[in-house]
Short mmCIF file of C-alpha atoms (C1' of nucleotides) in Angstrom, two decimals:
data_model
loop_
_atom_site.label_atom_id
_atom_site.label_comp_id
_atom_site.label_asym_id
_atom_site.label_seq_id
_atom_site.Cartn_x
_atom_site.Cartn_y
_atom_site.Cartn_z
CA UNK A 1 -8.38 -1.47 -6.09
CA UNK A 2 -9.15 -0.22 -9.33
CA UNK A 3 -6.31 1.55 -10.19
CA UNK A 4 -4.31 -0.91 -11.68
CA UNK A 5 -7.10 -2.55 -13.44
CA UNK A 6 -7.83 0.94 -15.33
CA UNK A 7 -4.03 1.07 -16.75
CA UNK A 8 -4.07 -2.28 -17.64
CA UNK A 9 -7.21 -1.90 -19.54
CA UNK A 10 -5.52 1.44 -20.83
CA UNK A 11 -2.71 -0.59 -21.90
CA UNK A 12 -4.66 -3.27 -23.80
CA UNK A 13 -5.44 -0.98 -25.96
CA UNK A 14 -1.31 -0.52 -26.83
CA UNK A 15 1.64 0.02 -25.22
CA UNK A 16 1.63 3.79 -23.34
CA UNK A 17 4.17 5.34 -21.37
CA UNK A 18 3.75 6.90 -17.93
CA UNK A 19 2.69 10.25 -18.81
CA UNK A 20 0.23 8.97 -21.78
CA UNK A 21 -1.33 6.55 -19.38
CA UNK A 22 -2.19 9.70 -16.90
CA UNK A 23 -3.40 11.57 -20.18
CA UNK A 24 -5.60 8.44 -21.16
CA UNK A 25 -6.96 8.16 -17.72
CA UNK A 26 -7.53 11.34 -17.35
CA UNK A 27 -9.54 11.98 -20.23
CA UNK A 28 -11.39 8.45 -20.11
CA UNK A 29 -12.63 9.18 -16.70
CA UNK A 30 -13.77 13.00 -17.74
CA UNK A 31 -10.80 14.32 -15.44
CA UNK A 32 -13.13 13.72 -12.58
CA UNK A 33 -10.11 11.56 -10.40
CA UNK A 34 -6.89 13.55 -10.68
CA UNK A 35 -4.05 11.13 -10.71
CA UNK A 36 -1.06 11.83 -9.00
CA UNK A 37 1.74 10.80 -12.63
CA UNK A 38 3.63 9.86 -9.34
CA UNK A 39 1.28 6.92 -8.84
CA UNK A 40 1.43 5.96 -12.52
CA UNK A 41 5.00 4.78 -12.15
CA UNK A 42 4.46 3.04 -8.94
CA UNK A 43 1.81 1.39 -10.17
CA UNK A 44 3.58 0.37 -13.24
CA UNK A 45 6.45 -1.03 -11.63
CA UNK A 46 4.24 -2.96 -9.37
CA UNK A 47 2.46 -4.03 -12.42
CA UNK A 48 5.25 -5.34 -13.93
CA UNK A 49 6.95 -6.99 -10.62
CA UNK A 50 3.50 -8.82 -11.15
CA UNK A 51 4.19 -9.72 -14.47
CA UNK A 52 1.39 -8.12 -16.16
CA UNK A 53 3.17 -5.33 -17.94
CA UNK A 54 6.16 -5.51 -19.59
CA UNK A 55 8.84 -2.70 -19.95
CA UNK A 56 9.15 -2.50 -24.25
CA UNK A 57 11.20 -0.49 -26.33
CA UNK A 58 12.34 3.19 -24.95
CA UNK A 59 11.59 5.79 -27.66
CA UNK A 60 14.19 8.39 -29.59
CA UNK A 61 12.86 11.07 -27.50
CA UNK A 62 13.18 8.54 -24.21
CA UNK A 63 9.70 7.56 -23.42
CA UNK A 64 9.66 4.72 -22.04
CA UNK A 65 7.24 2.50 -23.25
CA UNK A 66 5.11 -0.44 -21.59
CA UNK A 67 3.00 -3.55 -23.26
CA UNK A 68 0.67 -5.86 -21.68
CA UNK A 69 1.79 -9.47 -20.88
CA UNK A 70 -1.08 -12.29 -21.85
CA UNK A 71 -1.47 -12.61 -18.00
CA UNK A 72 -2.46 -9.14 -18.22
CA UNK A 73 -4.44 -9.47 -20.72
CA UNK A 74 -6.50 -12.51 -18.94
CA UNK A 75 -6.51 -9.83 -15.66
CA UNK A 76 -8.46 -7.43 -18.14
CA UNK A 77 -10.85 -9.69 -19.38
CA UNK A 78 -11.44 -11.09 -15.79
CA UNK A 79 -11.87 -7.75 -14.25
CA UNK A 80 -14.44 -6.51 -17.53
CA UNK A 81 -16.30 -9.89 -17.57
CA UNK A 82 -16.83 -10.33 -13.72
CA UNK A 83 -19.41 -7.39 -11.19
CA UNK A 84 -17.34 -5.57 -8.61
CA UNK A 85 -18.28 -7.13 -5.45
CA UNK A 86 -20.28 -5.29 -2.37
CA UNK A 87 -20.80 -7.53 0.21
CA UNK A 88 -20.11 -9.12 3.16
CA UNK A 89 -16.15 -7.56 4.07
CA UNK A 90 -17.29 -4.17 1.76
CA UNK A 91 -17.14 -1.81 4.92
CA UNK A 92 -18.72 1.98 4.80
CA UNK A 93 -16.97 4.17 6.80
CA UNK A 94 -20.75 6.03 7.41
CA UNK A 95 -22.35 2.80 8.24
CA UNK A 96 -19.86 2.16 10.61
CA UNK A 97 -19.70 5.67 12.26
CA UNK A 98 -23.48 5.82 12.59
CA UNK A 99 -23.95 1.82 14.29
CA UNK A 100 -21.46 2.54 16.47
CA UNK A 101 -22.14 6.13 17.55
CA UNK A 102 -25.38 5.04 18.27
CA UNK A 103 -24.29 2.65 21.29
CA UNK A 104 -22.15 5.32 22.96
CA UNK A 105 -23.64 6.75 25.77
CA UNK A 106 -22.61 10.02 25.71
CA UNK A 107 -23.03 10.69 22.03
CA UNK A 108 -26.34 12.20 20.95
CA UNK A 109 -27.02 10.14 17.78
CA UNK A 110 -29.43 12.50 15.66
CA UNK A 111 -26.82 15.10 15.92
CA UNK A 112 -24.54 12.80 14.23
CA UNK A 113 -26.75 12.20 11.62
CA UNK A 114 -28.21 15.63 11.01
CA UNK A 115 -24.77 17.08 10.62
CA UNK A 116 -23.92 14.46 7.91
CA UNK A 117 -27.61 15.18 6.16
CA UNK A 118 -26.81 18.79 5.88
CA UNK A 119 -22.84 17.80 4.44
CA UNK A 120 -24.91 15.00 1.65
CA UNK A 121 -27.73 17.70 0.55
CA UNK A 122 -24.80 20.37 0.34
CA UNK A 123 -23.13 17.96 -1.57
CA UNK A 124 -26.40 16.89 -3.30
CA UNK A 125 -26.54 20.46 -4.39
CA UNK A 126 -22.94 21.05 -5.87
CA UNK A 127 -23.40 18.18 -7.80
CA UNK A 128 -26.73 18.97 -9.60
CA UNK A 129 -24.99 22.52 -10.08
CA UNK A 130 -21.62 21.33 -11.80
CA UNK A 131 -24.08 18.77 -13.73
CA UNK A 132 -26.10 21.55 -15.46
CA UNK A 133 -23.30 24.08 -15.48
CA UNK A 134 -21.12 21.62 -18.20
CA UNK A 135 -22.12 22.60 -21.49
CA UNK A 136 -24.68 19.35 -23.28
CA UNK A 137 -22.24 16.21 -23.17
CA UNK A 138 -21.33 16.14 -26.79
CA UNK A 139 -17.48 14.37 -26.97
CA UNK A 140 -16.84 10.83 -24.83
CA UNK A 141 -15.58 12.95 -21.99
CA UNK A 142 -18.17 15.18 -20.88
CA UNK A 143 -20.36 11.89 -21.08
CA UNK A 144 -18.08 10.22 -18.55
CA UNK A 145 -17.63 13.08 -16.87
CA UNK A 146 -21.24 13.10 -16.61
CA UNK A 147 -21.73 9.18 -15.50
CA UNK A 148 -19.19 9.61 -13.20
CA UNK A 149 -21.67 12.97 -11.44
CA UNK A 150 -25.07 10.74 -11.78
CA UNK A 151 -23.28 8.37 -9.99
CA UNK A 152 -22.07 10.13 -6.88
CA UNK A 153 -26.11 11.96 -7.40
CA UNK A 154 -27.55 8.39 -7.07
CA UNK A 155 -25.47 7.34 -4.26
CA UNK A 156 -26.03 11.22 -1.92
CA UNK A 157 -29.51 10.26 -2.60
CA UNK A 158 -29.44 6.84 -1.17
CA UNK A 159 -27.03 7.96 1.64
CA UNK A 160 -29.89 10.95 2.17
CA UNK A 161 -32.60 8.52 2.35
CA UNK A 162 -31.10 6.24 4.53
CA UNK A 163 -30.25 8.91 6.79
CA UNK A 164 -33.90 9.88 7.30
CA UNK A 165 -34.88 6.25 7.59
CA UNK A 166 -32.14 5.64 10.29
CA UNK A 167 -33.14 8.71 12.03
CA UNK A 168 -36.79 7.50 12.16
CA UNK A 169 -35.93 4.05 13.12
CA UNK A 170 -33.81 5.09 16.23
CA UNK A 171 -36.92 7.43 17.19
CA UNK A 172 -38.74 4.82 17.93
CA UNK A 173 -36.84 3.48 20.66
CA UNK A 174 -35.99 4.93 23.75
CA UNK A 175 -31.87 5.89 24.17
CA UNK A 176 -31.43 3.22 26.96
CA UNK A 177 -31.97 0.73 24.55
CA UNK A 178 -29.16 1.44 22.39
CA UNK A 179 -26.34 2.71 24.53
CA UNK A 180 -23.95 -0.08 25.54
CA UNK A 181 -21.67 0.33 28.79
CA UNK A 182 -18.48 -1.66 28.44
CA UNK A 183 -18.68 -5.01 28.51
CA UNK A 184 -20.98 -5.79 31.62
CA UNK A 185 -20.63 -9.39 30.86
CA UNK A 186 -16.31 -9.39 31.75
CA UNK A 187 -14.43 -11.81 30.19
CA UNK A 188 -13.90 -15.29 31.34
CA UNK A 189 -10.43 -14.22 32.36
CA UNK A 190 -9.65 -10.67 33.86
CA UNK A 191 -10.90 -8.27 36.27
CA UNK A 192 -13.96 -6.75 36.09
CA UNK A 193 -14.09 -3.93 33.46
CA UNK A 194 -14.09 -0.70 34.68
CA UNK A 195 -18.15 -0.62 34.14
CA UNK A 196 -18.38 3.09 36.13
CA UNK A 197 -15.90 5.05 33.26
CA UNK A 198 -18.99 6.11 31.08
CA UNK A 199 -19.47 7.55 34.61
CA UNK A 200 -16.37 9.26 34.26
CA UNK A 201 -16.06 9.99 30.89
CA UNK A 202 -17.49 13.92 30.07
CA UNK A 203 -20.25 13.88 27.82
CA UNK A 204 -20.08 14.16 24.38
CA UNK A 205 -22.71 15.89 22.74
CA UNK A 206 -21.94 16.11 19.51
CA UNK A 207 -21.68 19.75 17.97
CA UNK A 208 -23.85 21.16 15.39
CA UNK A 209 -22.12 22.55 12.90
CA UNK A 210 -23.82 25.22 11.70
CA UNK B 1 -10.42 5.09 7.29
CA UNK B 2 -12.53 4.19 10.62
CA UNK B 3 -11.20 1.56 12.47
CA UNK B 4 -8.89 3.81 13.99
CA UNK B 5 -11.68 6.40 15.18
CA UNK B 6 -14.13 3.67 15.87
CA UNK B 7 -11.59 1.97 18.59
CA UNK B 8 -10.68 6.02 19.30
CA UNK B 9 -14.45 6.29 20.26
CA UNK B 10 -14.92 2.88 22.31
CA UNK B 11 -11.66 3.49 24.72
CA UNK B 12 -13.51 7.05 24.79
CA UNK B 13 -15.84 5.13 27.23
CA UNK B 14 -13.25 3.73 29.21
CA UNK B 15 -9.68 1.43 29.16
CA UNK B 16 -9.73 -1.23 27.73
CA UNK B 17 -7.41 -4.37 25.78
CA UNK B 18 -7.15 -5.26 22.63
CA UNK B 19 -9.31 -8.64 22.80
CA UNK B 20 -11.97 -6.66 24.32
CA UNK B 21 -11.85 -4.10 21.78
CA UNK B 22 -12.40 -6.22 19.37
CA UNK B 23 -15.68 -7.82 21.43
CA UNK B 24 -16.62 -4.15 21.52
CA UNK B 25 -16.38 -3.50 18.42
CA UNK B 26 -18.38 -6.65 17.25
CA UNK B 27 -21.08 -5.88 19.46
CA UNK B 28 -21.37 -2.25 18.42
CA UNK B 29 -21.68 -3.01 14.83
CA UNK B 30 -23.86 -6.21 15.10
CA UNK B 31 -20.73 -8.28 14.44
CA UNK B 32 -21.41 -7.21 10.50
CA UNK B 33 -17.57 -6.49 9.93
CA UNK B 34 -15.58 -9.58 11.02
CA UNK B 35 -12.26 -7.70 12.63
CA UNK B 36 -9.25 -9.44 12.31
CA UNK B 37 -7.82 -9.54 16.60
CA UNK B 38 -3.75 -8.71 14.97
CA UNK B 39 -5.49 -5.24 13.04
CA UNK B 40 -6.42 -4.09 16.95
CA UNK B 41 -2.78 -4.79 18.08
CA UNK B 42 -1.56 -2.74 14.99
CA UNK B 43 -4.25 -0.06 15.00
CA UNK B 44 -3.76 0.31 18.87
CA UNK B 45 0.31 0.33 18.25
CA UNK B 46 -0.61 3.43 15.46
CA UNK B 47 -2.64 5.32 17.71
CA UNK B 48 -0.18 5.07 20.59
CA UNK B 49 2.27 6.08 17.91
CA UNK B 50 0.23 8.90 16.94
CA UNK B 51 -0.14 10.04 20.77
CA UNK B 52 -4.19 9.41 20.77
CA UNK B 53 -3.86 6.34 23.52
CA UNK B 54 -1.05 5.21 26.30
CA UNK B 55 -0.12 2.41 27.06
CA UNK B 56 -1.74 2.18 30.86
CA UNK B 57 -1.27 -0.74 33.49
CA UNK B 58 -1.44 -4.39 33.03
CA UNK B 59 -3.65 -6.94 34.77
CA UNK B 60 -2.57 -9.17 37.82
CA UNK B 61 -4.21 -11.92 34.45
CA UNK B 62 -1.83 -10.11 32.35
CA UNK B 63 -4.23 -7.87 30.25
CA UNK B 64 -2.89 -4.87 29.06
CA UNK B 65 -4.99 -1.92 29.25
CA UNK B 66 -4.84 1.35 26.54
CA UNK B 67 -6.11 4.48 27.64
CA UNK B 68 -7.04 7.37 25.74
CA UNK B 69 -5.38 10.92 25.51
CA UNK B 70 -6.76 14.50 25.58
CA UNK B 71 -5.63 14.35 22.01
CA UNK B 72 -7.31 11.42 21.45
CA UNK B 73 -10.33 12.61 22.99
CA UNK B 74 -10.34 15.50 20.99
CA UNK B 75 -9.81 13.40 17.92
CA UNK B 76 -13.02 11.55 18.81
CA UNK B 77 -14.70 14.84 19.00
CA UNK B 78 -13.86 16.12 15.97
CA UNK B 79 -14.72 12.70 14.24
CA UNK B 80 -18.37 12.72 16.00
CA UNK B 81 -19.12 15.97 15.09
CA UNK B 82 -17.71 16.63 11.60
CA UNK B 83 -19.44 14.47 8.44
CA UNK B 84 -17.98 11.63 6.39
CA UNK B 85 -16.93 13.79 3.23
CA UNK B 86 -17.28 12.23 -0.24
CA UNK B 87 -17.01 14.01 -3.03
CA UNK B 88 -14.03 15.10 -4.63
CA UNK B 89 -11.26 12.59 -4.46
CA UNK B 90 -13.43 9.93 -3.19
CA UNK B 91 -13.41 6.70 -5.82
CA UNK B 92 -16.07 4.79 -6.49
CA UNK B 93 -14.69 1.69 -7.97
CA UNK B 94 -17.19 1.27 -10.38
CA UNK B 95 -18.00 4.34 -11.51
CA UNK B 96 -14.34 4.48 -12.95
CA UNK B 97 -14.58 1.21 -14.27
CA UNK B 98 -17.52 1.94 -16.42
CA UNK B 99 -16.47 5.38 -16.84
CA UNK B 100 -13.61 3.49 -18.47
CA UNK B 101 -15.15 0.56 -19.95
CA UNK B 102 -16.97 2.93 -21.89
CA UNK B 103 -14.27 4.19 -23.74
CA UNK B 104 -12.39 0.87 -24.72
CA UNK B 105 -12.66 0.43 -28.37
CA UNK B 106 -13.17 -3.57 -28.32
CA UNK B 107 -15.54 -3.79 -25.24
CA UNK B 108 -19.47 -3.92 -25.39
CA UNK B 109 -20.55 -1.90 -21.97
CA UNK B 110 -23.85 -3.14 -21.73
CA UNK B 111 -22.17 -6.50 -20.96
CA UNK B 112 -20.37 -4.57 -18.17
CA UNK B 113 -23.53 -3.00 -17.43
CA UNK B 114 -25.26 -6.29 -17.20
CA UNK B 115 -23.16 -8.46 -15.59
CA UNK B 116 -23.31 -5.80 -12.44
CA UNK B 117 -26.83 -5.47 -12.58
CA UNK B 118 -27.37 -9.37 -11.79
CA UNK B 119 -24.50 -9.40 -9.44
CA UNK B 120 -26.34 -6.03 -7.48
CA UNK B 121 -29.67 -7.84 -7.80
CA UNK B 122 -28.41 -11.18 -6.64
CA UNK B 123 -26.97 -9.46 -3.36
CA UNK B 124 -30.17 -7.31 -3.13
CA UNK B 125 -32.29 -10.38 -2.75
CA UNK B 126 -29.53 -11.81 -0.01
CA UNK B 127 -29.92 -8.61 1.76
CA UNK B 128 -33.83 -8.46 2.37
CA UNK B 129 -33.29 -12.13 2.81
CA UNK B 130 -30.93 -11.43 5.91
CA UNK B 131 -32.75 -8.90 6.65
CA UNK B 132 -36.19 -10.90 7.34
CA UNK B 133 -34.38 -13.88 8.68
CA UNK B 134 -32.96 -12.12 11.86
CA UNK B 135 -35.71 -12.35 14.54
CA UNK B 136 -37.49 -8.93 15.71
CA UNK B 137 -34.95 -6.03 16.29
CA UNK B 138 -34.86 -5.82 20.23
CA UNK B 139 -31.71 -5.58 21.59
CA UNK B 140 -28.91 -2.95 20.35
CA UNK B 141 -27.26 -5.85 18.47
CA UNK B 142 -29.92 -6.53 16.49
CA UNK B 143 -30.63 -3.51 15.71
CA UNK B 144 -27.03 -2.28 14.68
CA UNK B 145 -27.54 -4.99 12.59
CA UNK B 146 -29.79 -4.22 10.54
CA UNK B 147 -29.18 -0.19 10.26
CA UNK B 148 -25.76 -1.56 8.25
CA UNK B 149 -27.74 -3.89 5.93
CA UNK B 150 -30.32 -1.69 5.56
CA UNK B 151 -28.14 0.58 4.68
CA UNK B 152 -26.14 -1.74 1.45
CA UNK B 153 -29.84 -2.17 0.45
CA UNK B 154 -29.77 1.27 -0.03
CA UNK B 155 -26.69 1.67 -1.94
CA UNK B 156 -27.39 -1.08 -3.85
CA UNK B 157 -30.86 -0.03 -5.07
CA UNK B 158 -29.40 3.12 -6.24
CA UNK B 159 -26.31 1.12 -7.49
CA UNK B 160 -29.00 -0.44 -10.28
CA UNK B 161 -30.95 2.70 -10.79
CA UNK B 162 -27.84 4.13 -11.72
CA UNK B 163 -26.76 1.03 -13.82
CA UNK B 164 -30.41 1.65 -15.24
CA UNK B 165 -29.95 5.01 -15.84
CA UNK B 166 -26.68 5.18 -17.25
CA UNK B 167 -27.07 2.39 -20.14
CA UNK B 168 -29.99 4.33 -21.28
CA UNK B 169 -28.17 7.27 -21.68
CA UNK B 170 -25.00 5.24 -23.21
CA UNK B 171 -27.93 3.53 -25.47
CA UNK B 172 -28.52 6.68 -26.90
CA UNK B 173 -25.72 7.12 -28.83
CA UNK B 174 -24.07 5.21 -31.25
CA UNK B 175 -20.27 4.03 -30.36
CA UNK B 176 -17.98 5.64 -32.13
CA UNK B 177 -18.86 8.87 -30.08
CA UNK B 178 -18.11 6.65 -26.82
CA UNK B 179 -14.75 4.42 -28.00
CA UNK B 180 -11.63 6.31 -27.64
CA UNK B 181 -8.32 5.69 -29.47
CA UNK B 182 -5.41 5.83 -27.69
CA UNK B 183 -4.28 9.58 -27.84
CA UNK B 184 -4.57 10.92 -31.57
CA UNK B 185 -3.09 13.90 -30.24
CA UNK B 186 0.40 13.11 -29.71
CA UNK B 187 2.62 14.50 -27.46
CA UNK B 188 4.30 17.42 -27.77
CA UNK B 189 7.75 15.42 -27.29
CA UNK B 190 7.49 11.95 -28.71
CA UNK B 191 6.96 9.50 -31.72
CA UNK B 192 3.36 9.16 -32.99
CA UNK B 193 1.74 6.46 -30.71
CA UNK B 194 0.82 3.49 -32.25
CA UNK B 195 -2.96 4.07 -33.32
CA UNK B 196 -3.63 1.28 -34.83
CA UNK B 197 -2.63 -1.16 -31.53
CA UNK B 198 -6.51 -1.32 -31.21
CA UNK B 199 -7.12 -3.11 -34.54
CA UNK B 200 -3.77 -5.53 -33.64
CA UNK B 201 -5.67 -6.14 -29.99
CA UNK B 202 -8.31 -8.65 -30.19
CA UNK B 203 -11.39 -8.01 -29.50
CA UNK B 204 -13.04 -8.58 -25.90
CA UNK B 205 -16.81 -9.16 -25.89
CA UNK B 206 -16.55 -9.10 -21.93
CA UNK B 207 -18.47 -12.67 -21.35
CA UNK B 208 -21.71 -13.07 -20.02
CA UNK B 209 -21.28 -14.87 -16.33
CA UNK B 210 -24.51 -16.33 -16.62
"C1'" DA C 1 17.58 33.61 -19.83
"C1'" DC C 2 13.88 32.04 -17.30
"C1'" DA C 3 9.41 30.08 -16.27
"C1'" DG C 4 6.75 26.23 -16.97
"C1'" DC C 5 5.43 22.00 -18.70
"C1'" DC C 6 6.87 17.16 -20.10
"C1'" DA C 7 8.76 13.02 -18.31
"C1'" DT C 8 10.79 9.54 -15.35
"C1'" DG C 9 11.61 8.02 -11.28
"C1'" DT C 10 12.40 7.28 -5.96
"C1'" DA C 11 11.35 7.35 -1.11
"C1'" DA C 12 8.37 7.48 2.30
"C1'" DC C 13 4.09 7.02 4.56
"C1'" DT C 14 -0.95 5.55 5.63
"C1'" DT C 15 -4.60 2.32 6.28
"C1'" DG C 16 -6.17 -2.04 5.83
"C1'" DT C 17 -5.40 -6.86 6.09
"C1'" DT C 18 -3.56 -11.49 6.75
"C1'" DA C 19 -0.54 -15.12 8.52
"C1'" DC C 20 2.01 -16.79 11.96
"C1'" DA C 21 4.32 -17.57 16.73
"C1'" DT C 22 3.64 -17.99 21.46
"C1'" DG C 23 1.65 -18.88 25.77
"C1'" DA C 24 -2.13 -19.22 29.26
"C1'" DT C 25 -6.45 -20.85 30.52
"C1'" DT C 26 -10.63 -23.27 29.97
"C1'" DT C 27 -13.44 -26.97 28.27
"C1'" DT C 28 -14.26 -31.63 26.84
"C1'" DA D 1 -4.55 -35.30 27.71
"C1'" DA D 2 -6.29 -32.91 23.79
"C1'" DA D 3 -8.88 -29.25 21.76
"C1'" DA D 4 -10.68 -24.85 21.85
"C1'" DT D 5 -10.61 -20.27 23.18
"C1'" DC D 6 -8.35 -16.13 25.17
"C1'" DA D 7 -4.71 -12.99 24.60
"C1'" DT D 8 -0.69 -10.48 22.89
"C1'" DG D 9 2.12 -9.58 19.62
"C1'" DT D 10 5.24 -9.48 15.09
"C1'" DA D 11 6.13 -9.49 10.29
"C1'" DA D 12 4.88 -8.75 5.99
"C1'" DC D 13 2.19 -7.31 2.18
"C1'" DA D 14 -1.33 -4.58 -0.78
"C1'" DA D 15 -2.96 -0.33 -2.57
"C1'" DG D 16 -3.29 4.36 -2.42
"C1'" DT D 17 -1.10 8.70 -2.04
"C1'" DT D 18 2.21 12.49 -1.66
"C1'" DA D 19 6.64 14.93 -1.90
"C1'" DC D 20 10.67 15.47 -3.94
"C1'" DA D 21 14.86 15.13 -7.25
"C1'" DT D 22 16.28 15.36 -11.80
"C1'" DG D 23 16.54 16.53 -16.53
"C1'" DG D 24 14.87 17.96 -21.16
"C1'" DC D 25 12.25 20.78 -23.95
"C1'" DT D 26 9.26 24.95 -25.08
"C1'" DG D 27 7.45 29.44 -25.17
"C1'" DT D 28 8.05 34.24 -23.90
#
DNA sequence: ACAGCCATGTAACTTGTTACATGATTTT
DNA sequence: AAAATCATGTAACAAGTTACATGGCTGT
């Protein structure tokens, strides 16, 4: 989702052609996302089957060059001038994993959650060690290079945090209160659901990883 | 990236169909993620594809029931017991964007900056508004519930203290060590790119939503 | 000459997501 | 009888991502 904004914004700056726009992105973003050069020219073609690029003039040497349409232009100055939005259909693939592991019966939730605490301080750890390793930010790229590290620092943090809170709140409460059998209450129309398969099912206790 | 475990991990518990899944699934996560009944149909379609569930027998109301595999199961096992990895390739959406933002010539970043920081505040507030509104945590619904918004309270506190953080540090230095041309260096192959497309551009003071 | 990078493209695939068609059953 | 809900499915699209084919140019 952010992608195509980023090339378009690259490309408001002048026309570019494919390899260029990797370059620029690359070295705007501190080469911290490698871009496939492969998704540049998808995402140009798309671009322009939207009608916010337009292919220009092709060089002596061949390069092909694109320019931004005005609706492009408007996109940019839409996508600058307005937050990216977290909320309501935003899903989190941890958030999800973690409510839902902790109604399944057989699943032994603080494993869960331990084993992803130990992967976010491991990863807490790499990061403050690549973000002192990098010579003082001097040039634009070792500062976004840099943002682009404080960010992902801020957010293991957070993710750490909640962990521990999580892990403290499901203390409190005994496991019978969380664990949900298939649907007791059966649908209006249907059998009765087979209520007896956590019965069957072989525990899961999920493995440390150590 | 977890709507095909998280059904993977509910027909763990036993057969189901799709309309139930999607019950399941709603209940599970404190009906936080809205799940669209066709995605089950396609998801379950994939994972039969993939050999994770079969196809199993149908209702004498017409219901038709998806197992899971051995593969499957193992799948589930392996998702339980192995950590959501970020880091690396994982984008954060905003981090490029003000990564890039940054760097654009004829944008002022603190207006970025800004702009987000309301937005994140604005849902803040909604969040520990929600999350005082819902009645005492008791059942597993409830409670599912509010691990996920506690959890975007999380990430959006450190979403600010990063916002924060970072336009300190871009306050810091003056802008011409931020904004970056389109490539000076030209390629090794090409004409020299037009450097001077940034003073044709106009300039975008990305707007105050206020 | 040969390896390797520059450069453009194409094809395919994955996951998520929505819109729509079609019935059956239940509720009002 | 009409409206709502249950239930299954299909078709299509968006965005990201990779693998590969094909040349030209460059440095050793």
């Amino acid at each position: 989702m952010s992608v195509k904004q980023s090339l378009l914004a690259i490309l408001d700056q002048g026309p570019c052609y494919g390899y260029q726009l990797r370059h620029e992105f690359d070295r705007r973003t501190g080469s911290t996302w490698p871009l496939n050069v492969g998704q540049i020219y998808n995402t140009l073609e798309r671009l322009e089957r939207d009608g916010l690029v337009a292919k220009g003039e092709t060089d002596e040497q061949g390069h092909v060059f694109f320019e931004i349409t005005d609706a492009g232009r408007l996109e940019v100055r839409s996508w600058l001038s307005s937050p990216v939005e977290r909320g309501q259909g935003t899903r989190d693939e941890l958030a999800i994993k973690l409510a839902l592991a902790a109604t399944l019966p057989g699943v032994d939730v603080t494993e869960v959650i331990q084993t992803q605490r130990r992967a976010s301080l491991a990863q807490l750890q790499e990061l403050n060690r690549a973000k002192y390793a990098g010579s003082d930010p001097e040039g634009p790229q070792e500062l976004a290079w840099s943002l682009v590290v404080d960010s992902m620092i801020f957010a293991a943090e957070a993710e750490v945090r909640w962990l521990d809170h999580t892990e403290q709140r499901l203390a409190l409460r005994p496991r019978h209160t969380l664990a949900l059998e298939l649907s007791s209450q059966r649908p209006k129309r249907g059998r009765p659901v087979a209520a007896d398969a956590a019965e069957r099912t072989p525990r899961i206790e999920a493995e440390a990883t150590r």
